[in-house]
GROMACS .gro file of C-alpha atoms in nm:
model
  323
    1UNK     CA    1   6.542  -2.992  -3.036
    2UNK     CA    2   6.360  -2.782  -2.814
    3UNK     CA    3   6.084  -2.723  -3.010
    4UNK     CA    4   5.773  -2.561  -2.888
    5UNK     CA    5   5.414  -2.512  -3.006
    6UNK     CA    6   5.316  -2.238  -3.229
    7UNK     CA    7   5.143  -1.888  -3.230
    8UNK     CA    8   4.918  -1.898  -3.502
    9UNK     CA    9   5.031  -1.694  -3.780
   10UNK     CA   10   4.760  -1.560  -3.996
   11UNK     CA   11   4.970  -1.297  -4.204
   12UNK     CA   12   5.103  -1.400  -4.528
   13UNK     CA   13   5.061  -1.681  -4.789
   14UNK     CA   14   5.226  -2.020  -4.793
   15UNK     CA   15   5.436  -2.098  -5.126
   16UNK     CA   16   5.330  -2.412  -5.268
   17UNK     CA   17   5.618  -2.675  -5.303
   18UNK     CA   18   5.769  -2.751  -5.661
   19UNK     CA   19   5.547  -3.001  -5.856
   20UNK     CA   20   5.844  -3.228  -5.909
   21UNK     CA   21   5.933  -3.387  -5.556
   22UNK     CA   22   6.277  -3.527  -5.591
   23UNK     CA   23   6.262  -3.407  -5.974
   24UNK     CA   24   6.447  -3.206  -6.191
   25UNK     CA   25   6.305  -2.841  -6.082
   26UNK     CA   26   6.439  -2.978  -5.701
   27UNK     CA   27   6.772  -2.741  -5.566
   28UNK     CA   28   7.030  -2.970  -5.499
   29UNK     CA   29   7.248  -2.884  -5.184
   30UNK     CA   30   7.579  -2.846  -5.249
   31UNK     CA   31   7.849  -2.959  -5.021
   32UNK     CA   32   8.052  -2.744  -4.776
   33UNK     CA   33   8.299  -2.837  -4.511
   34UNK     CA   34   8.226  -2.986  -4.183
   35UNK     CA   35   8.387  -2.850  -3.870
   36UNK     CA   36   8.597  -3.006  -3.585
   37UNK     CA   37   8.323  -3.264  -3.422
   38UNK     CA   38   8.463  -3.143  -3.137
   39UNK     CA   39   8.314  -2.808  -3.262
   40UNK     CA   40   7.961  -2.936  -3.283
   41UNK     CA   41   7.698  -2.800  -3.067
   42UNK     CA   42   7.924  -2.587  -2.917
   43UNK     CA   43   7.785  -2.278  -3.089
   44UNK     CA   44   7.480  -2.245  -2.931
   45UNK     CA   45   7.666  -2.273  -2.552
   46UNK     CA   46   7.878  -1.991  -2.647
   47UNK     CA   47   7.577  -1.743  -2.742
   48UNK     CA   48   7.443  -1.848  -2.441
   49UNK     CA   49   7.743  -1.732  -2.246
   50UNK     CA   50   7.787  -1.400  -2.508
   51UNK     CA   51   7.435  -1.291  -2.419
   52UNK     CA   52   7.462  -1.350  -2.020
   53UNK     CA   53   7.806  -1.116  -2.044
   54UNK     CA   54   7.624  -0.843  -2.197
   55UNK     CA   55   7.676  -0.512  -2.052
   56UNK     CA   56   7.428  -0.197  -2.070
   57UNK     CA   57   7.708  -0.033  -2.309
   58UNK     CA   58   7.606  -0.253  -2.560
   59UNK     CA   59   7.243  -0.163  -2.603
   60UNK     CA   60   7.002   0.061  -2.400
   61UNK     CA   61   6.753  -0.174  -2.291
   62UNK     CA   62   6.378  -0.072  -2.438
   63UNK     CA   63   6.493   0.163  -2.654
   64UNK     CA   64   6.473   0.083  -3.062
   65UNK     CA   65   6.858   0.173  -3.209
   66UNK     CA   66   6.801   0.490  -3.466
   67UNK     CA   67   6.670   0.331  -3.843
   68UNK     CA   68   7.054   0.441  -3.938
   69UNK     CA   69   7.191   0.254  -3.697
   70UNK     CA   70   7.336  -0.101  -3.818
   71UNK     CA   71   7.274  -0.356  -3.489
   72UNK     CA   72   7.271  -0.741  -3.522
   73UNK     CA   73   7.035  -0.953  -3.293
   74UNK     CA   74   7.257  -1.018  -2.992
   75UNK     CA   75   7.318  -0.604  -2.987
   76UNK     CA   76   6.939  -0.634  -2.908
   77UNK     CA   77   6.899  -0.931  -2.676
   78UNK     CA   78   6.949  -0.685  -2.362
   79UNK     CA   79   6.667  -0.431  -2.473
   80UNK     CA   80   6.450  -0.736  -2.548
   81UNK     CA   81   6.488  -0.868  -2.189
   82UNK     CA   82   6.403  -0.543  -2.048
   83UNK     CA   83   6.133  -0.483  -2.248
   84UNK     CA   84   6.011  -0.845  -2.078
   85UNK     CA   85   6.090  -0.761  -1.715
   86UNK     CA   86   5.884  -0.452  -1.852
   87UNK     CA   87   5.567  -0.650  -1.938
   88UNK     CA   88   5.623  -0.818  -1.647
   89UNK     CA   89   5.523  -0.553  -1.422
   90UNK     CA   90   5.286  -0.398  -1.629
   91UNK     CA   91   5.110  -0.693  -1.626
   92UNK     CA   92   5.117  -0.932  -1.330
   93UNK     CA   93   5.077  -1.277  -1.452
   94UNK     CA   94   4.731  -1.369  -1.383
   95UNK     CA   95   4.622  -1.769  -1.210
   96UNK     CA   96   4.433  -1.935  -1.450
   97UNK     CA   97   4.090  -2.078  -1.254
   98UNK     CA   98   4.249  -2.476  -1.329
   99UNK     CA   99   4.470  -2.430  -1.128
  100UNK     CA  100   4.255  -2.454  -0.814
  101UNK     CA  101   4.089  -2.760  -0.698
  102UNK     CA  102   3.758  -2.938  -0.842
  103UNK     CA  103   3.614  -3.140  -0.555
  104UNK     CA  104   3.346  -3.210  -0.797
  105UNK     CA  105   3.559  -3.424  -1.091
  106UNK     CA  106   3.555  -3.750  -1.047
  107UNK     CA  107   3.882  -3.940  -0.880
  108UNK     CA  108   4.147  -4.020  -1.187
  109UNK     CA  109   4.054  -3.662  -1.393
  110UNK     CA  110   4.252  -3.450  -1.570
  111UNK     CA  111   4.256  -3.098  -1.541
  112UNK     CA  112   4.523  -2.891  -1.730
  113UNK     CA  113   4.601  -2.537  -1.645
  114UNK     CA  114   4.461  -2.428  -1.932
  115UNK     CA  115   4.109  -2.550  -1.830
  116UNK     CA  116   4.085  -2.894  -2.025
  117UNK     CA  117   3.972  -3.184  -1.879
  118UNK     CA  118   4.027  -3.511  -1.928
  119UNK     CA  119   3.766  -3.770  -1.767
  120UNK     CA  120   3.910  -4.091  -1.567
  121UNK     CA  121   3.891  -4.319  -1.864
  122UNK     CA  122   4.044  -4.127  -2.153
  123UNK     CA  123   4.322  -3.979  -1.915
  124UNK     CA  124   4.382  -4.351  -1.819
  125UNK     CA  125   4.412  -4.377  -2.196
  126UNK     CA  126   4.607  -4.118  -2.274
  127UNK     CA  127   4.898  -4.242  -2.026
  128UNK     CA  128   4.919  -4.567  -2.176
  129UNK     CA  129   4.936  -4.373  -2.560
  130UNK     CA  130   5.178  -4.152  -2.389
  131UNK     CA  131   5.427  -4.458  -2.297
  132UNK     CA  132   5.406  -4.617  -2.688
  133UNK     CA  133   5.506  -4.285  -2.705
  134UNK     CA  134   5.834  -4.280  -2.559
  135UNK     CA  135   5.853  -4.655  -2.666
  136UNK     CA  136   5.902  -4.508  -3.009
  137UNK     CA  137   6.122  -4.238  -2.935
  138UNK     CA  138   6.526  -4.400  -2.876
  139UNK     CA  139   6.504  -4.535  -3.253
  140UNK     CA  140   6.382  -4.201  -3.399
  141UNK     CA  141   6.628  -4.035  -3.164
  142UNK     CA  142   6.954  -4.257  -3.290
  143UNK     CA  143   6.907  -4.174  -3.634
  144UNK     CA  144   6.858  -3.820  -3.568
  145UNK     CA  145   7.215  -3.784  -3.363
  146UNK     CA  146   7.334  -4.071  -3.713
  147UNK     CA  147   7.233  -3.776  -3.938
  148UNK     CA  148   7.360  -3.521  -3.725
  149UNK     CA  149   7.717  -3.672  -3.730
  150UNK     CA  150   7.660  -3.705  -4.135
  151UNK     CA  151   7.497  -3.374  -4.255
  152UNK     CA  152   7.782  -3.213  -4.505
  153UNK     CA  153   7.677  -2.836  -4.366
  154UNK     CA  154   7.792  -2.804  -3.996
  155UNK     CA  155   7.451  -2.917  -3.829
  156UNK     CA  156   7.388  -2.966  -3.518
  157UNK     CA  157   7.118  -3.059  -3.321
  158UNK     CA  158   7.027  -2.819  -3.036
  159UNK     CA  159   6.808  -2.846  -2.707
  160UNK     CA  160   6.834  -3.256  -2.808
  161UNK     CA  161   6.742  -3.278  -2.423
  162UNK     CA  162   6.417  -3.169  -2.458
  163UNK     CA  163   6.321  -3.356  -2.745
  164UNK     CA  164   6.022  -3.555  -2.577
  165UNK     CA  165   5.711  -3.336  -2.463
  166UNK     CA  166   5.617  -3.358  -2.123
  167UNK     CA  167   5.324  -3.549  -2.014
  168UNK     CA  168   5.157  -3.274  -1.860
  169UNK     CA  169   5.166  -3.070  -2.209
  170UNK     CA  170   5.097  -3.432  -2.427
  171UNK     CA  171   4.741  -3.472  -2.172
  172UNK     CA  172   4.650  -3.059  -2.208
  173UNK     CA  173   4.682  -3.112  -2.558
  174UNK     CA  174   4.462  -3.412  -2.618
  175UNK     CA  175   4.212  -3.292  -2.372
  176UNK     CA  176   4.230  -2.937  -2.546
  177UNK     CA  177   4.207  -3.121  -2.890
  178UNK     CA  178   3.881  -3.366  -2.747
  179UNK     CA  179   3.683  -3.064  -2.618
  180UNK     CA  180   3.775  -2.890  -2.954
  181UNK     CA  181   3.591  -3.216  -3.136
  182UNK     CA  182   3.296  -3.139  -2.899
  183UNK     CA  183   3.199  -2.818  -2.986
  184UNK     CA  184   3.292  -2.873  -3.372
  185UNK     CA  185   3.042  -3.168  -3.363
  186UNK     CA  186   3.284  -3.389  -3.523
  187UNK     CA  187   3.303  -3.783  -3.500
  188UNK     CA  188   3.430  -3.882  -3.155
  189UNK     CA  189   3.803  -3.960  -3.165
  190UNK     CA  190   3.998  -4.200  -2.909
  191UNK     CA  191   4.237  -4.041  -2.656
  192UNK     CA  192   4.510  -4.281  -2.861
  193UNK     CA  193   4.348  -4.070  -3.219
  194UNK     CA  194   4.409  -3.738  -3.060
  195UNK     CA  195   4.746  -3.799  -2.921
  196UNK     CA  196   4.875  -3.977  -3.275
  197UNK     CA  197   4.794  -3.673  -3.456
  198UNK     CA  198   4.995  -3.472  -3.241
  199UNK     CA  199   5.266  -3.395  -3.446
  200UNK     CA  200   5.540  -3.266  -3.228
  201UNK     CA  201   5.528  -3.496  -2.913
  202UNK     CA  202   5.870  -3.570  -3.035
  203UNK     CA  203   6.053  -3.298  -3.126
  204UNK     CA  204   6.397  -3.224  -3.278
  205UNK     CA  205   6.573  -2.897  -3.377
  206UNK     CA  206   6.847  -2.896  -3.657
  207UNK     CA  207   7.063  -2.565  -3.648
  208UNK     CA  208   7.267  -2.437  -3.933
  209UNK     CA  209   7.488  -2.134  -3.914
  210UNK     CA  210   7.329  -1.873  -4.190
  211UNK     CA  211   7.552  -1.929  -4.451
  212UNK     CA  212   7.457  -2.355  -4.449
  213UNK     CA  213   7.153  -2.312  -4.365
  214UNK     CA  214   6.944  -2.384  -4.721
  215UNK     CA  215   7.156  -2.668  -4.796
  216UNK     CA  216   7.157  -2.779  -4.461
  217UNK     CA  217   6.753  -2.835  -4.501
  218UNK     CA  218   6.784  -3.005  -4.835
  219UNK     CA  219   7.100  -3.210  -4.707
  220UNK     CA  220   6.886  -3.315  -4.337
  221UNK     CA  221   6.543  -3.405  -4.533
  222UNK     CA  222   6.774  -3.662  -4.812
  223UNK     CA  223   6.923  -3.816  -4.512
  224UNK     CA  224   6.588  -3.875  -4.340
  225UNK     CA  225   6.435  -3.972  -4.653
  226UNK     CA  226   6.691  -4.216  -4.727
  227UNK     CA  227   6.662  -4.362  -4.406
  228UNK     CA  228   6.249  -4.459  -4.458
  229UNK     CA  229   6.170  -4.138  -4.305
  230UNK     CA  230   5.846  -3.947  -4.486
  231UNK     CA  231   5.816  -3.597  -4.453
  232UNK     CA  232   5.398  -3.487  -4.475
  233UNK     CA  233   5.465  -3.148  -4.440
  234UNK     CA  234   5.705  -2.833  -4.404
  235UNK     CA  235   5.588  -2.532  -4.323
  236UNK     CA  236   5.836  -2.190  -4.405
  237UNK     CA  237   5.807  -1.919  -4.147
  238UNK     CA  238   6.071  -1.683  -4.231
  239UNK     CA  239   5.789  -1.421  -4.406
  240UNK     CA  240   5.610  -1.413  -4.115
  241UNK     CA  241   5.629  -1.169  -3.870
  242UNK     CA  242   5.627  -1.375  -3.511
  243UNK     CA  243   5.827  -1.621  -3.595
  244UNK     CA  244   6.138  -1.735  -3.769
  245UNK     CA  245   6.211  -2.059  -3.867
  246UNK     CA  246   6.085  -2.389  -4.060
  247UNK     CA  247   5.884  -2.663  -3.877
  248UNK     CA  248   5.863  -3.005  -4.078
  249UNK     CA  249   5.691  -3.302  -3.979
  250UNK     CA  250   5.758  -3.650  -4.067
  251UNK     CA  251   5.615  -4.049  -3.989
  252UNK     CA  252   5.784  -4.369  -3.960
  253UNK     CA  253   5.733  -4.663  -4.097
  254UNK     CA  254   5.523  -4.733  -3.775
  255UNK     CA  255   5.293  -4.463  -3.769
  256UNK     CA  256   5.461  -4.228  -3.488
  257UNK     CA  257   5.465  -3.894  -3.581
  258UNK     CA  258   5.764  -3.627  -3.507
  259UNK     CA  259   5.901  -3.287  -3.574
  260UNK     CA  260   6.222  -3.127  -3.702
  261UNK     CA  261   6.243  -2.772  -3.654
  262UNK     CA  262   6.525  -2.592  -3.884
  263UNK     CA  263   6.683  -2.271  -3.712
  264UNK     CA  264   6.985  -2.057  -3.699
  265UNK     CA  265   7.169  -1.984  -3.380
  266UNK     CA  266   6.963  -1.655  -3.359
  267UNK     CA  267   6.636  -1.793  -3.426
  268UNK     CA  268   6.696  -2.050  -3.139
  269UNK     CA  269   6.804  -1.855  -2.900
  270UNK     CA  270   6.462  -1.635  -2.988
  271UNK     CA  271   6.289  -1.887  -2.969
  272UNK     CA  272   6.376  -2.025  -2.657
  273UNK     CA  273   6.490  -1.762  -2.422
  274UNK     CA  274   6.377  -1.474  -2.542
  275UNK     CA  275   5.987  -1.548  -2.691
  276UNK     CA  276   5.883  -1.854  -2.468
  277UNK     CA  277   5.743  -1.650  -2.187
  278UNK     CA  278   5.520  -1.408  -2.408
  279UNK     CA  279   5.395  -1.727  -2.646
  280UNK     CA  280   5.294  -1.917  -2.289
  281UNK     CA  281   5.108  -1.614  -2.190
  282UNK     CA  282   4.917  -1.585  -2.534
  283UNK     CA  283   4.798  -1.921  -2.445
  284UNK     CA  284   4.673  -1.852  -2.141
  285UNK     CA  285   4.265  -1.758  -2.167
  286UNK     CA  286   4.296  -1.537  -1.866
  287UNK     CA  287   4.460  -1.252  -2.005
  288UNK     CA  288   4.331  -0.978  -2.182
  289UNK     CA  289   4.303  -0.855  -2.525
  290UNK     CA  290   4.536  -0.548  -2.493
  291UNK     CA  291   4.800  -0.772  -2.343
  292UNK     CA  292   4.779  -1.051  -2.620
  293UNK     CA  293   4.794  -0.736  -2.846
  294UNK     CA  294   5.142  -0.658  -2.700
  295UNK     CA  295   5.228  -0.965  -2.645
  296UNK     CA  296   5.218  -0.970  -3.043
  297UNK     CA  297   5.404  -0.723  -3.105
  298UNK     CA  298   5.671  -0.814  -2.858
  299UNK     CA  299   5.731  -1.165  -3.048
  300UNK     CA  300   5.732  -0.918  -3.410
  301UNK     CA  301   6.004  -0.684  -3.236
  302UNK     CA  302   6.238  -0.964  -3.153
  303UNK     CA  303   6.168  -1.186  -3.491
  304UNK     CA  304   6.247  -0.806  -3.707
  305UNK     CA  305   6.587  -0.869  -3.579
  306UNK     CA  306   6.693  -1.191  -3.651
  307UNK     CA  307   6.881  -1.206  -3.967
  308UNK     CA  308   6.702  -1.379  -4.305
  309UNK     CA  309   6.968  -1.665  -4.431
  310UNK     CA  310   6.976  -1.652  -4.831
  311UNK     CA  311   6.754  -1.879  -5.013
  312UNK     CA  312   6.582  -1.944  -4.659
  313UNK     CA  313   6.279  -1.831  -4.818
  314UNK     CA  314   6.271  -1.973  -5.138
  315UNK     CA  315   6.250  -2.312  -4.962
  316UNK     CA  316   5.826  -2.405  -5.041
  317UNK     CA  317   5.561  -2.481  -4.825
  318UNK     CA  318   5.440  -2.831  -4.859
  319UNK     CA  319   5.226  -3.066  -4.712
  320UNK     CA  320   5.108  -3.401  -4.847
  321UNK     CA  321   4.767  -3.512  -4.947
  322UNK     CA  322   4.591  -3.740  -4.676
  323UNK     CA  323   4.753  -3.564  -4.402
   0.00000   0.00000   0.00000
């Protein structure tokens, strides 16, 4: 499950999950058949290999198709990777000051490329959090490739190999969260606090072909659930306009927090080789408004083409009290 932090999304409301969880006003997934295992996973390989044996004929990269013209999202994928290499040399990715030296931090600090710092104790901290971390991870792991073989909709889980944040990102992201608490004035948190409320150090991405997908989310959260899993929250992206998807979180019995991302092979592939890049650079505090602004509307362009599944967005929002 490659799955990868966030743009904020600001436009539209979140539905509010069904009063009843696990009651009577709960859909039920129904059952549909389960390919070849060989079959599994292989799906997202072969878009891979569809998109990289694209031709010009099949789209004119950076131009929109006429409104009457019916084009799915791999028709697109060329014009979207022009319309990248595009940005590209429009704007020249600028260094971000972190990345140069500090000869005055201390020996033992932390300084992330996005300008964070971490001082010698709490990034001393932070490593050993960091390595509970990946303590925790094999178990979670096993019953997420258990589940995988189990689901009843064709689900598989994609990018499994990056699955586990890298410690780079896990430090940038505690420091980012500390200095946050700083200039909030709010109580001091550990290192070890900030890093357990991370909720996506491990991540996992289940992938459903359009048609499964609904009941493929019902059918992966039951078989979670069953095994002592708790899900805190789900959030449902598929109204909003940068992204397409649904991000869930969940806790073990032990306290270590994870994510399961739920995607179709189009949304994935968005995701991860066509969107990356621009959400990286929206992160970075070095560039400028104007090129955040189309930086925006880049990630709308490419999630306006990614087919809706039915029922995808009838699936609520819902996040649990305490959390």
């Amino acid at each position: 499950m490659g799955s990868l932090d966030l743009p904020d999304q600001p436009d539209g409301p979140r539905r509010a999950e069904h009063a009843g969880e696990g009651g009577a006003d709960r859909i039920v997934p129904k059952s549909c058949d389960m390919p070849d295992p060989d079959e599994r996973g292989r799906v997202y390989e072969a878009m891979r290999a569809h998109t990289s044996a694209e031709t010009p004929e099949e789209a004119s990269p950076g131009q929109r198709p006429d409104n009457g013209e019916q084009r799915c999202y791999w028709d697109e994928v060329p014009r979207f990777r022009q319309m990248w290499e595009d940005h590209e040399r429009r704007w020249p990715e600028r260094q971000r000051a972190a990345d140069t030296d500090h000869p005055a931090d201390l020996p033992g600090t932390y300084c992330s490329k996005g300008g964070f710092k971490l001082d010698p104790e709490r990034h001393t901290e932070t490593v050993e959090a960091i390595g509970r971390i990946r303590k925790a991870e094999p178990s979670i792991s096993a019953d997420m490739q258990a589940v995988e073989k189990e689901n009843t909709c064709g689900g598989w889980l994609a990018g499994f190999d990056r699955r586990i944040k890298g410690d780079d990102r896990l430090k940038e992201k505690v420091a980012e969260e500390l200095k946050a608490e700083q200039l909030n004035a709010e109580p001091r948190k550990t290192a070890t606090q900030a890093l357990c409320e991370i909720p996506d150090a491990i991540r996992f991405t289940s992938c459903f072909e359009p048609e499964n997908y609904t009941r493929g989310y019902y059918d992966i959260r039951e078989r979670l659930e069953s095994r002592g899993y708790e899900m805190y929250e789900s959030r449902n992206s598929w109204d909003k306009e940068q992204y397409k998807g649904i991000n869930t979180r969940w806790i073990n019995q032990y306290g270590q927090r994870f994510e399961v991302q739920f995607h179709t092979p189009e949304s994935f592939h968005a995701k991860e080789d066509i969107t990356h890049r621009a959400y990286e650079r929206i992160r970075n505090p070095m560039i400028t408004d104007r090129e955040r602004k189309e930086l925006r509307e880049f990630q709308r362009e490419v999630s306006q083409a990614i087919s809706i599944p039915d029922g995808a967005m009838d699936i609520p929002d819902f996040k649990k009290e305490g959390f």
